[in-house]
XYZ file of C-alpha atoms in Angstrom:
593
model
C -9.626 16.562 -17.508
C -12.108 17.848 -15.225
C -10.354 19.041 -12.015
C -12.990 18.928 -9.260
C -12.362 20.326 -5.253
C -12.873 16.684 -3.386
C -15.565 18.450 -0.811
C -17.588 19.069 -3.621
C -17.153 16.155 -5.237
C -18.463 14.042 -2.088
C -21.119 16.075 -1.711
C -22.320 15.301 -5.311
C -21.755 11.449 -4.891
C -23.868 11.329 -1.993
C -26.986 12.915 -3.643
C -26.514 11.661 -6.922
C -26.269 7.971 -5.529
C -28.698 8.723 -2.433
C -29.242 5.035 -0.911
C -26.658 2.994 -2.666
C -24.262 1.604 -0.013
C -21.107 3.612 0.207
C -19.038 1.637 2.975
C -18.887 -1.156 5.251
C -17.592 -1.971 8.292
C -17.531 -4.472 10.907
C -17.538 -4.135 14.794
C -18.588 -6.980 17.185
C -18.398 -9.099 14.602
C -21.245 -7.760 12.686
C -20.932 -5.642 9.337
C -22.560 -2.432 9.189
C -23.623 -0.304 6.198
C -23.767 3.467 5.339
C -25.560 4.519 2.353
C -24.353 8.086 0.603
C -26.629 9.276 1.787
C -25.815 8.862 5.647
C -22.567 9.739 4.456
C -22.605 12.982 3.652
C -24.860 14.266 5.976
C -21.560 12.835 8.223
C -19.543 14.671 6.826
C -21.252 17.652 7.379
C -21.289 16.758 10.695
C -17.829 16.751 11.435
C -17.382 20.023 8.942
C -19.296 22.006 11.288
C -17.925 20.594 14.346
C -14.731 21.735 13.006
C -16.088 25.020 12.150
C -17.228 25.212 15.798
C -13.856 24.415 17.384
C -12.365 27.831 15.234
C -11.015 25.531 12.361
C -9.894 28.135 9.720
C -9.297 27.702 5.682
C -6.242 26.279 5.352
C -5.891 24.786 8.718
C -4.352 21.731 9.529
C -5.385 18.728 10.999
C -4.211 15.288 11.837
C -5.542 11.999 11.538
C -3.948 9.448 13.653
C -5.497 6.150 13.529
C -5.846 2.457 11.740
C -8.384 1.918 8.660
C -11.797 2.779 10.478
C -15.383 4.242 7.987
C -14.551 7.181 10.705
C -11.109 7.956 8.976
C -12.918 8.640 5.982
C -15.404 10.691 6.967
C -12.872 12.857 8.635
C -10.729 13.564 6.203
C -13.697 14.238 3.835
C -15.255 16.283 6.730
C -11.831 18.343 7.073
C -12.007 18.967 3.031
C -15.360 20.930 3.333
C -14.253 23.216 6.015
C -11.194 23.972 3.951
C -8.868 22.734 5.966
C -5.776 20.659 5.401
C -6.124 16.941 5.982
C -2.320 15.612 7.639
C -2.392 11.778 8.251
C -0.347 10.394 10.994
C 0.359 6.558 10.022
C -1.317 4.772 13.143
C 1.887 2.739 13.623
C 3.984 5.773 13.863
C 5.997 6.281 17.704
C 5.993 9.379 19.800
C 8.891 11.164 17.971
C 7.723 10.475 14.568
C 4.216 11.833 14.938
C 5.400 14.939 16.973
C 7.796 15.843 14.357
C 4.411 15.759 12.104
C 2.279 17.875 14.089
C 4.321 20.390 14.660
C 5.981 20.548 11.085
C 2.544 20.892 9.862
C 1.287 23.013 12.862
C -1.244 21.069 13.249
C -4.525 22.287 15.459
C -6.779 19.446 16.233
C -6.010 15.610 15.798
C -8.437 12.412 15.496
C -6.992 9.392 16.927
C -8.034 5.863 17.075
C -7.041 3.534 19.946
C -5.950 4.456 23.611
C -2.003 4.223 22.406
C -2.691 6.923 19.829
C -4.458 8.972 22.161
C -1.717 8.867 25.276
C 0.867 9.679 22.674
C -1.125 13.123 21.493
C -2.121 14.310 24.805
C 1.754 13.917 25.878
C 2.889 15.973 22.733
C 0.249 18.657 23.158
C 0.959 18.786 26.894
C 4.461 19.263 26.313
C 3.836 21.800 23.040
C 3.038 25.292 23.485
C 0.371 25.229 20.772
C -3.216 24.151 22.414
C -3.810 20.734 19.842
C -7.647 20.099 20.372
C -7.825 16.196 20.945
C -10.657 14.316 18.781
C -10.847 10.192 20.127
C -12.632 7.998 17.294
C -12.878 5.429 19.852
C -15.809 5.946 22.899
C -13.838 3.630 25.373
C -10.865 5.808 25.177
C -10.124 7.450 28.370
C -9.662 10.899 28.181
C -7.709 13.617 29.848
C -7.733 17.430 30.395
C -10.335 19.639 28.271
C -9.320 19.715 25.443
C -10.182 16.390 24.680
C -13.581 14.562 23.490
C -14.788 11.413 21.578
C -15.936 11.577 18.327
C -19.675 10.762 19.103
C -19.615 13.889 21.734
C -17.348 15.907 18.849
C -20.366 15.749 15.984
C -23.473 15.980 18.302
C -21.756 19.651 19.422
C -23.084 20.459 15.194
C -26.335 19.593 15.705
C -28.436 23.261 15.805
C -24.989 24.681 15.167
C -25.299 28.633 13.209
C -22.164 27.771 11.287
C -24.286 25.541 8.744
C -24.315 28.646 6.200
C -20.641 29.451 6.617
C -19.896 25.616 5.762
C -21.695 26.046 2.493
C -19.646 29.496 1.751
C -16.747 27.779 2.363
C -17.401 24.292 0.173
C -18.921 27.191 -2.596
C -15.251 29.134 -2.619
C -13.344 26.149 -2.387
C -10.742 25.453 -5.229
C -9.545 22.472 -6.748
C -5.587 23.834 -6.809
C -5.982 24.175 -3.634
C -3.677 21.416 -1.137
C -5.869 19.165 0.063
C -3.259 17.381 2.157
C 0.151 16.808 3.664
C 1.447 13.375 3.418
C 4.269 12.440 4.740
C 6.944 10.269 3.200
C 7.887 7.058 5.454
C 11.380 8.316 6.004
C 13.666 5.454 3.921
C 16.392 8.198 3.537
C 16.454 10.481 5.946
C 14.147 12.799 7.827
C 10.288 12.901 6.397
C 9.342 15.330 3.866
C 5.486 16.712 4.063
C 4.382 16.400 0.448
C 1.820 18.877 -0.132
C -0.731 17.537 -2.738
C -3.985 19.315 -4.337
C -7.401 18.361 -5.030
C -6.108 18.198 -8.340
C -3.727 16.187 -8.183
C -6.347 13.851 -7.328
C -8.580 14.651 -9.659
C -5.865 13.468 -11.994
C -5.565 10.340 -10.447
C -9.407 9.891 -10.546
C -9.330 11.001 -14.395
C -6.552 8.193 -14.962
C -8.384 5.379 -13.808
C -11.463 6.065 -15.153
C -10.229 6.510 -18.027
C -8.697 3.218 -18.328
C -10.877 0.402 -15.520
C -14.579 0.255 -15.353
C -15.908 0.754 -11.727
C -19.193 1.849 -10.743
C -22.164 1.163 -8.637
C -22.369 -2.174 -7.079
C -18.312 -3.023 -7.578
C -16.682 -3.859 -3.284
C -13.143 -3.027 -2.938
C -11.598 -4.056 0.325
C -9.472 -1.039 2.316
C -7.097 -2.906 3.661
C -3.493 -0.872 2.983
C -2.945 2.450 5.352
C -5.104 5.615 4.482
C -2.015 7.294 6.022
C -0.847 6.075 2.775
C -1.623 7.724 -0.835
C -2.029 4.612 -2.423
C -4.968 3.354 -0.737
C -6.431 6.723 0.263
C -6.645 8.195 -3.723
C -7.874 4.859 -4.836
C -10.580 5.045 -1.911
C -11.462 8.884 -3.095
C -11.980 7.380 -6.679
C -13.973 4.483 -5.240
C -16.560 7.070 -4.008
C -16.486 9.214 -7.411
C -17.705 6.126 -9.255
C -20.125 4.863 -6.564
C -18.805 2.057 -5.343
C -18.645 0.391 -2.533
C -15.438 0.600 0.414
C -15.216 -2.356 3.228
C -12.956 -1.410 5.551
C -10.565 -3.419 7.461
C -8.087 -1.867 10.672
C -5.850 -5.049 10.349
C -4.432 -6.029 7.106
C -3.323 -9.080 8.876
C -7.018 -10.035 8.153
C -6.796 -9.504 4.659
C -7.206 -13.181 3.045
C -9.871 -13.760 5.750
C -12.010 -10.767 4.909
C -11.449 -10.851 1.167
C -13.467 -13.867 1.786
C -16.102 -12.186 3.941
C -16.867 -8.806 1.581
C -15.889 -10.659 -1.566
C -14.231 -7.659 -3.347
C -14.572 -7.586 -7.196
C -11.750 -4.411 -7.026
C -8.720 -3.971 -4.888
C -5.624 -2.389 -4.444
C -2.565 -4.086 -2.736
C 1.053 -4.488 -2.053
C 3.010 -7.359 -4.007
C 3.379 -8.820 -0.490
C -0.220 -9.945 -0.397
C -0.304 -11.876 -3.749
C 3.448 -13.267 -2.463
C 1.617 -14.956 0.757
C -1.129 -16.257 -1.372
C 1.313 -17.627 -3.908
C 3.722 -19.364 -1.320
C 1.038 -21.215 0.116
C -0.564 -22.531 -2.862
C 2.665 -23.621 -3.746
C 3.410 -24.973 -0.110
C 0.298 -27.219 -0.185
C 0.337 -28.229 -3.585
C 3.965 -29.762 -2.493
C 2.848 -31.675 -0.134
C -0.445 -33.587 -1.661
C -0.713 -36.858 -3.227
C 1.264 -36.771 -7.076
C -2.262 -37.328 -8.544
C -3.493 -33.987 -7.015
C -0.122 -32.311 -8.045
C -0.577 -33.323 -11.627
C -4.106 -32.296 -11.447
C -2.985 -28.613 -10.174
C 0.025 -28.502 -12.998
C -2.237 -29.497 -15.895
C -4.995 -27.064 -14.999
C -2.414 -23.918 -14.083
C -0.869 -24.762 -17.809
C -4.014 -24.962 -19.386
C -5.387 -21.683 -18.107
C -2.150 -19.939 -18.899
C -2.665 -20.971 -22.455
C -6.469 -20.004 -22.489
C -5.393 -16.821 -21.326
C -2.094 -15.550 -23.086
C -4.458 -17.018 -26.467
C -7.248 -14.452 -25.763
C -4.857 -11.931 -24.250
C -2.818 -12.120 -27.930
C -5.971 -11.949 -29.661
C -5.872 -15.410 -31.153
C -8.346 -18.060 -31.552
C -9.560 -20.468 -28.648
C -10.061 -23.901 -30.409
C -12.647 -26.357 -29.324
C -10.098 -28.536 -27.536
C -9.012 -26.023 -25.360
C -12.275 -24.166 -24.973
C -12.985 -27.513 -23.374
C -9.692 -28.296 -21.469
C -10.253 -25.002 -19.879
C -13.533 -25.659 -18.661
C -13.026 -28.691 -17.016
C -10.010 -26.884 -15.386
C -11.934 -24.064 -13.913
C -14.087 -26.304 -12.759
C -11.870 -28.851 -10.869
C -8.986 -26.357 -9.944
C -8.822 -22.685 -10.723
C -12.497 -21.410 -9.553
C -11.238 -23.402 -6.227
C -7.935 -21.470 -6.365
C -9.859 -18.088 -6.859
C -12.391 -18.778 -3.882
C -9.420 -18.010 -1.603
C -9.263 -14.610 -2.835
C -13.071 -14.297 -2.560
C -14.094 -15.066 -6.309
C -14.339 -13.585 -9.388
C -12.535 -10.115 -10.269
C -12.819 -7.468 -12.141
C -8.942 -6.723 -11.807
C -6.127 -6.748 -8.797
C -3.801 -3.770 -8.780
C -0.554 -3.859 -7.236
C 1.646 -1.061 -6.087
C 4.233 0.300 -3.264
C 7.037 -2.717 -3.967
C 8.178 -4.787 -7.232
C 5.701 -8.178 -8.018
C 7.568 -10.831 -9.309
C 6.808 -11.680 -12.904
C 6.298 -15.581 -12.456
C 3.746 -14.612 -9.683
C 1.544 -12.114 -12.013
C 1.566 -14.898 -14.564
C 0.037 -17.343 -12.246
C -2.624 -15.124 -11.087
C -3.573 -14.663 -14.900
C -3.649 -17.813 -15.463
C -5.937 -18.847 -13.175
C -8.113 -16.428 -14.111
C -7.090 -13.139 -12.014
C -5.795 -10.137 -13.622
C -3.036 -7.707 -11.379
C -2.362 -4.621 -12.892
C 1.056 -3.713 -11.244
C 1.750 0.271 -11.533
C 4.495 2.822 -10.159
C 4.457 6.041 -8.550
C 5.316 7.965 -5.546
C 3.717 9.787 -2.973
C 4.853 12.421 -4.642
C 2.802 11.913 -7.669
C -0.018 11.170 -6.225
C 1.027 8.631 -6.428
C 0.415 6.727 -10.480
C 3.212 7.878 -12.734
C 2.592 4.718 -14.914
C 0.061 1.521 -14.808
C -0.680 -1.446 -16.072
C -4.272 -1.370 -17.318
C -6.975 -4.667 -18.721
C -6.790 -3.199 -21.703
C -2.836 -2.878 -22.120
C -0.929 -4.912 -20.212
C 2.938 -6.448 -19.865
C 3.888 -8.271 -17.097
C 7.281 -7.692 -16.214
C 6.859 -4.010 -16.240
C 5.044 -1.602 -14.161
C 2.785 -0.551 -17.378
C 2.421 2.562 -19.621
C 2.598 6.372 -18.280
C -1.240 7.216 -17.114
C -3.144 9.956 -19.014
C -1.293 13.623 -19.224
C 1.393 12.327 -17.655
C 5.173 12.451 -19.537
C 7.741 9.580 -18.420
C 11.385 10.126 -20.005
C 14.615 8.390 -18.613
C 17.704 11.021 -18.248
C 21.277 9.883 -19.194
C 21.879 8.227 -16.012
C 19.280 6.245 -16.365
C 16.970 7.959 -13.871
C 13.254 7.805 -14.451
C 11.836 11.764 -14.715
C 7.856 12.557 -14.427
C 6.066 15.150 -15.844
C 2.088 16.213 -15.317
C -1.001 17.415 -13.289
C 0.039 13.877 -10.961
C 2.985 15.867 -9.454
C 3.130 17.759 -5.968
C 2.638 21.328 -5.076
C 6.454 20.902 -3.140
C 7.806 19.777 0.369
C 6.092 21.790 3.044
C 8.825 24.283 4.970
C 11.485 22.594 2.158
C 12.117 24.812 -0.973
C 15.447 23.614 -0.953
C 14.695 19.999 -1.296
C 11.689 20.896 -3.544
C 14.262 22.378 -6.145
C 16.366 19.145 -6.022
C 13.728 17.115 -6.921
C 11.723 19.103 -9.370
C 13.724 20.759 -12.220
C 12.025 22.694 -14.737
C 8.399 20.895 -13.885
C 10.129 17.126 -14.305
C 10.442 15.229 -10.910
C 13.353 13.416 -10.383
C 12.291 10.268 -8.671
C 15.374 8.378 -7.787
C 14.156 5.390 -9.241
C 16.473 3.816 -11.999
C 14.095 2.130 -15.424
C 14.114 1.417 -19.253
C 11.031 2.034 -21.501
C 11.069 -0.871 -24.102
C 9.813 -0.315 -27.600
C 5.893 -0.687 -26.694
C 6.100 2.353 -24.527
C 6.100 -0.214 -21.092
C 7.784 0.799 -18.231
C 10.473 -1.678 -16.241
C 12.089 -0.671 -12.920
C 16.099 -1.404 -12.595
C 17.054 -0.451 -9.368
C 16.777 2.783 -7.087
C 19.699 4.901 -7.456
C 20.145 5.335 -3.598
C 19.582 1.862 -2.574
C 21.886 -0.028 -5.278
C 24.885 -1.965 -3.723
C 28.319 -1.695 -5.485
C 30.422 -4.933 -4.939
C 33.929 -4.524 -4.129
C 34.756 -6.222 -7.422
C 32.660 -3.478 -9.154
C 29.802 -5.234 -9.829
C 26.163 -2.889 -9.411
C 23.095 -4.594 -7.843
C 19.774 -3.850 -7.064
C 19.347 -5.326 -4.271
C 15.750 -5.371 -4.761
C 15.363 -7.372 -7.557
C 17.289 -10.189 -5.535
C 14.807 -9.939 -2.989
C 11.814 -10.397 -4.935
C 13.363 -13.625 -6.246
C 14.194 -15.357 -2.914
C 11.075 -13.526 -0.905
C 8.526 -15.865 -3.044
C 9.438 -19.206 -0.878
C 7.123 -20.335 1.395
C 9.433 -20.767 3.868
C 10.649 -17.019 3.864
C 8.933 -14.088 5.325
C 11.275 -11.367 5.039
C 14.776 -10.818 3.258
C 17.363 -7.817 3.404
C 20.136 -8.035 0.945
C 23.390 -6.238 2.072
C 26.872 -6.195 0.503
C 27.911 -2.733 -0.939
C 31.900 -2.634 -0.643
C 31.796 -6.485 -0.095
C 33.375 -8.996 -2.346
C 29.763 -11.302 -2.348
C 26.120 -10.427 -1.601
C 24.543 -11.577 1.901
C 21.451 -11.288 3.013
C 19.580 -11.410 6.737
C 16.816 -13.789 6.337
C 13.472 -13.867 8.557
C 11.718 -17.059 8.537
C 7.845 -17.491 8.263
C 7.682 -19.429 11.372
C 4.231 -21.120 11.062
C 5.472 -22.946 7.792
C 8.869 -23.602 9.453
C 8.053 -25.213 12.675
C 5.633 -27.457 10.827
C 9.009 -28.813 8.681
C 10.917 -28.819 11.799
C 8.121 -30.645 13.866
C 7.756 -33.202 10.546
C 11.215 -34.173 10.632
C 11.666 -34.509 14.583
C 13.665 -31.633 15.383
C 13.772 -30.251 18.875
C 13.449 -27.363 20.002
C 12.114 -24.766 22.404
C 12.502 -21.235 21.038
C 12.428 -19.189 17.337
C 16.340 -18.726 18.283
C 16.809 -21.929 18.974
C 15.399 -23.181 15.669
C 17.181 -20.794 13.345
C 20.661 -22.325 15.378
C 19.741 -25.775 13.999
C 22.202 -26.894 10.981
C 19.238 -28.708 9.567
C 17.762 -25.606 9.517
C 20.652 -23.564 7.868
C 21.230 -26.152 5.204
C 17.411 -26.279 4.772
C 17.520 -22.474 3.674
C 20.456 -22.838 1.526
C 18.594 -25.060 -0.599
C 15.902 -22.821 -0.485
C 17.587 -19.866 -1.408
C 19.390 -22.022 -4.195
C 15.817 -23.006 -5.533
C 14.499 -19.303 -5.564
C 18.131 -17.621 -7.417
C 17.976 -19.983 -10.285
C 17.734 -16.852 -12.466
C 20.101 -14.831 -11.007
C 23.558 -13.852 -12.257
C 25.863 -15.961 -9.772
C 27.840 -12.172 -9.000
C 23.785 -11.370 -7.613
C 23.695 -14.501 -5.552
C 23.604 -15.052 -1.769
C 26.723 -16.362 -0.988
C 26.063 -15.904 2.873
C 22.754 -15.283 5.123
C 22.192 -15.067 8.779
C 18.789 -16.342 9.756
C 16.864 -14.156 11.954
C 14.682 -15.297 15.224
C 12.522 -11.970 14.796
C 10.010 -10.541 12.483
C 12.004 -7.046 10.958
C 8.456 -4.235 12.276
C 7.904 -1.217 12.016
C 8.336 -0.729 15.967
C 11.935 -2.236 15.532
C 12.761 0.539 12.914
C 13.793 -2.014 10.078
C 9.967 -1.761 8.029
C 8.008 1.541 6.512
C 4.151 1.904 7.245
C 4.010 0.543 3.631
C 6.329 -2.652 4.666
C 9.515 -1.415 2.252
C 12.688 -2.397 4.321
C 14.836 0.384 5.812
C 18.173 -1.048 4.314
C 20.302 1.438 6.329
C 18.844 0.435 9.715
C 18.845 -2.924 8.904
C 22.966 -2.697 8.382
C 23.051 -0.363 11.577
C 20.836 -2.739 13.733
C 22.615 -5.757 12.900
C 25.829 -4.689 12.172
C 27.825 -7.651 14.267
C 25.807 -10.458 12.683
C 26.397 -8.663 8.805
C 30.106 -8.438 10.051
C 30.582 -12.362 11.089
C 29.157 -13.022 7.451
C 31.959 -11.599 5.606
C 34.783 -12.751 8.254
């Protein structure tokens, strides 16, 4: 493995590949292109700005903002002055970024939209450190000095004298270096600043090359948070091959721009491929029973056109045929929603139900689910085209060693895992014992060497009658319904699990307004008895394959959407299950009396 100092690497790329188009974006409702070109002489840009405004090696800086091309070349831009990039997820409130910059004493933040903006000026107003205040956004509107926009910001480089001490510093730079601190969403406790290296991603980069073939002319869509390591090592390995990154500031948007770019690559949550696969499903329930045998006969015929090749056995003419006509009338339709043709899905950050990966493959779409943490890097193992289970979250990437301890824990060994917790030796020790991280997350390795996730040792409920759950794995189950938009399973010391259930609205009022039901609010919907029987069934349907001790005995349906700004969701989506039992404590209460 060749471990390679990111600056240096981006500087490469945008020689080597000169004109090719390196990302897009859209504003005004027009895309835009930058070749590599364009792009690293932007990068430079904002290295020597930074240089300019006293940015030292080893600095930090913060970027504060939703998916924008100017993300990227900030963080790249920070790299080749040697300072530490520090994202802020955009979402993030008052408190929670504070705590960030000044845990990471940070110098000099870029923020996106006017709410990002009011909430840095009030922290460095309040802060005795002067935080130099960079707006990505023109129509911002500024305050004090110590504040520009990010046009004004990289103009201040042009006839700068610091162009020489830019290429000292990219020169000297070293790939052990820490190229970031990212920090964890918080799901237990207080967030810990994980300090990674440029090679930690040069690991990552290493991994997937090693294993999925991207290169020039292949579109990924950036969709996820690049406050997030998911997205934001799979975007740094996008631009080592050459490819090409769309960007997108609201994943909301996803489906609808997957169809505009067209993506042949991608990274996602499971909660993506969920949405897609509920309303499928949805539709094909209501057409005519000619169109739903259609649909049935050609999903069954391309899973057995693909499990035969995937098995390595013969396609016979019948089939051959069968499958044609299939593609044809129903799966190349069922693909266009996605944007076409793929290379390969991955999916990350949450468990994807099994049935759901299946259905993708069989209509011709490949998701490689993997596992990791931001503490890794984030890929500890992965699913790959050329070696793939579903059911499991794949084999243990290049140089990295995966052994489960005698409580079942899952343990991670390799150039993947972090330098430590910034200002936390203690908790660095807990974690990481004799080079193996301890990841909290509970899995078997079956005889092929696949890894399969159990449960999380923190998060598992213990009934009163002794029973252990992952609560988790019940979720997945019931979260595939059309009808269901979020679920948070609670029960531990209870005799039965419940669960708070959040409706997807859209697809509800439409079976409401079907079968005359009245009503004027969400709250006054989810009261309906129609309504509550309605999702009983539902959540029958969906627990078919549960043990009946990991069945919903009781729910409460919920009138609002758990969020990030209510405290119950992560940046990455992942429910907080202890604020969910805090928040709604009374209603969790009147389930079990």
């Amino acid at each position: 493995m060749q471990k390679e100092q990111l600056a240096k690497m981006i500087i490469k790329r945008a020689d080597e590949y000169g004109d090719s188009i390196a990302l897009k974006y859209k504003t005004g409702g027009t895309w835009h292109e930058i070749s590599y070109k364009k792009l690293g002489v932007k990068i430079r840009e904002v290295a020597i700005a930074l240089l300019d405004s006293d940015i030292k090696e080893g600095d930090r800086v913060a970027i504060f903002s939703h998916n924008r091309y100017e993300w990227a070349i900030a963080d790249f831009g920070i790299m080749c002055a040697r300072g530490i990039s520090v994202p802020v997820y955009a979402t993030n409130t008052r408190e929670q970024a504070e705590y960030i910059i000044k845990d990471a004493s940070v110098r000099l933040v870029f923020t996106g939209e006017q709410d990002q903006y009011d909430k840095i000026f009030s922290i460095a107003e309040s802060g005795e450190n002067h935080i130099k205040i960079v707006s990505f956004d023109s129509d911002v509107k500024l305050k004090g000095n110590q504040s520009v926009c990010f046009s004004e910001f990289v103009s201040s480089s042009l006839g700068s004298d610091k162009i020489g001490e830019l290429e000292k510093r990219i020169a000297a730079s070293d790939p052990d270096e820490i190229a970031t601190i990212v920090y964890t969403s918080g799901t237990t406790g207080e967030p810990k600043g994980v300090m990674l290296t440029h090679s930690n991603f040069s690991h990552q980069a290493f991994s997937v090359e090693k294993n999925f073939d991207v290169g020039l002319g292949d579109r990924s869509l950036c969709f996820l948070p690049l406050s997030h390591v998911y997205e934001r090592t799979w975007s740094f390995f996008i631009f080592k091959c050459g490819a090409m990154n769309c960007y997108l500031s609201n994943p909301k948007k996803a489906i609808e721009y997957m169809g505009e770019v067209r993506p042949n690559i991608m990274v996602s949550v499971p909660r993506l491929y969920e949405k897609i696969y509920s309303t499928v499903y949805n539709k094909i329930e209501q057409a005519s029973f000619l169109k739903r045998l259609l649909f049935k006969w050609a999903v069954s015929t391309g899973r057995k056109y693909a499990f035969r090749k995937k098995d390595g056995k013969p396609v016979d003419l019948a089939l051959r045929l069968s499958h044609d006509l299939a593609n044809r009338l129903v799966l190349k339709k069922l693909r266009a929603i996605v944007g076409g043709d793929k290379k390969f899905f991955s999916a990350g950050g949450a468990a994807l139900s099994q049935n759901i990966e299946e259905f993708f493959f069989s209509i011709g779409l490949l998701v490689c689910q993997g596992y990791g943490l931001t503490e890794s890097s984030p890929m500890i193992t992965c699913n790959t085209p050329g070696a793939f289970k579903f059911g499991t979250v794949g084999k243990p990437v290049p140089l990295c060693e995966v052994r489960i301890d005698e409580s079942g824990e899952i343990l991670a060994r390799g150039p993947n895992i972090m330098k430590g917790y910034l200002n936390k030796p203690e908790e660095t020790e807990k974690v990481i014992i004799d080079g193996w991280l301890r990841t909290g997350d509970i899995g078997e390795i079956d005889n092929d060497g696949f890894l399969r996730i159990t449960g999380r040792i923190k998060d598992l409920i213990v009934l009163s009658t002794g029973k252990n759950i992952a609560p988790h794995m019940i979720e997945t189950a019931v979260a595939r319904d059309h009808y269901i938009e979020q679920i948070a399973v609670v029960g531990d010391g209870r005799k039965h699990v419940s669960a708070i259930v959040v409706p997807c609205f859209e697809a509800l009022e439409e079976y409401a307004r079907e079968r005359g039901l009245k009503w004027t609010t969400w709250a006054d919907l989810t009261e309906l008895p129609e309504i509550t029987d309605f999702y009983m069934e539902r959540i029958d349907i969906q627990s078919r394959g549960l043990a009946g001790f990991e069945k919903i005995k009781k729910f409460y349906i919920h009138s609002e959407e758990f969020s990030q700004k209510g405290g119950e969701l992560t940046p990455t989506l992942k429910t907080i299950r202890m604020e969910v039992m805090k928040k709604y404590k009374d209603q969790i209460e009147a389930m079990y009396n």
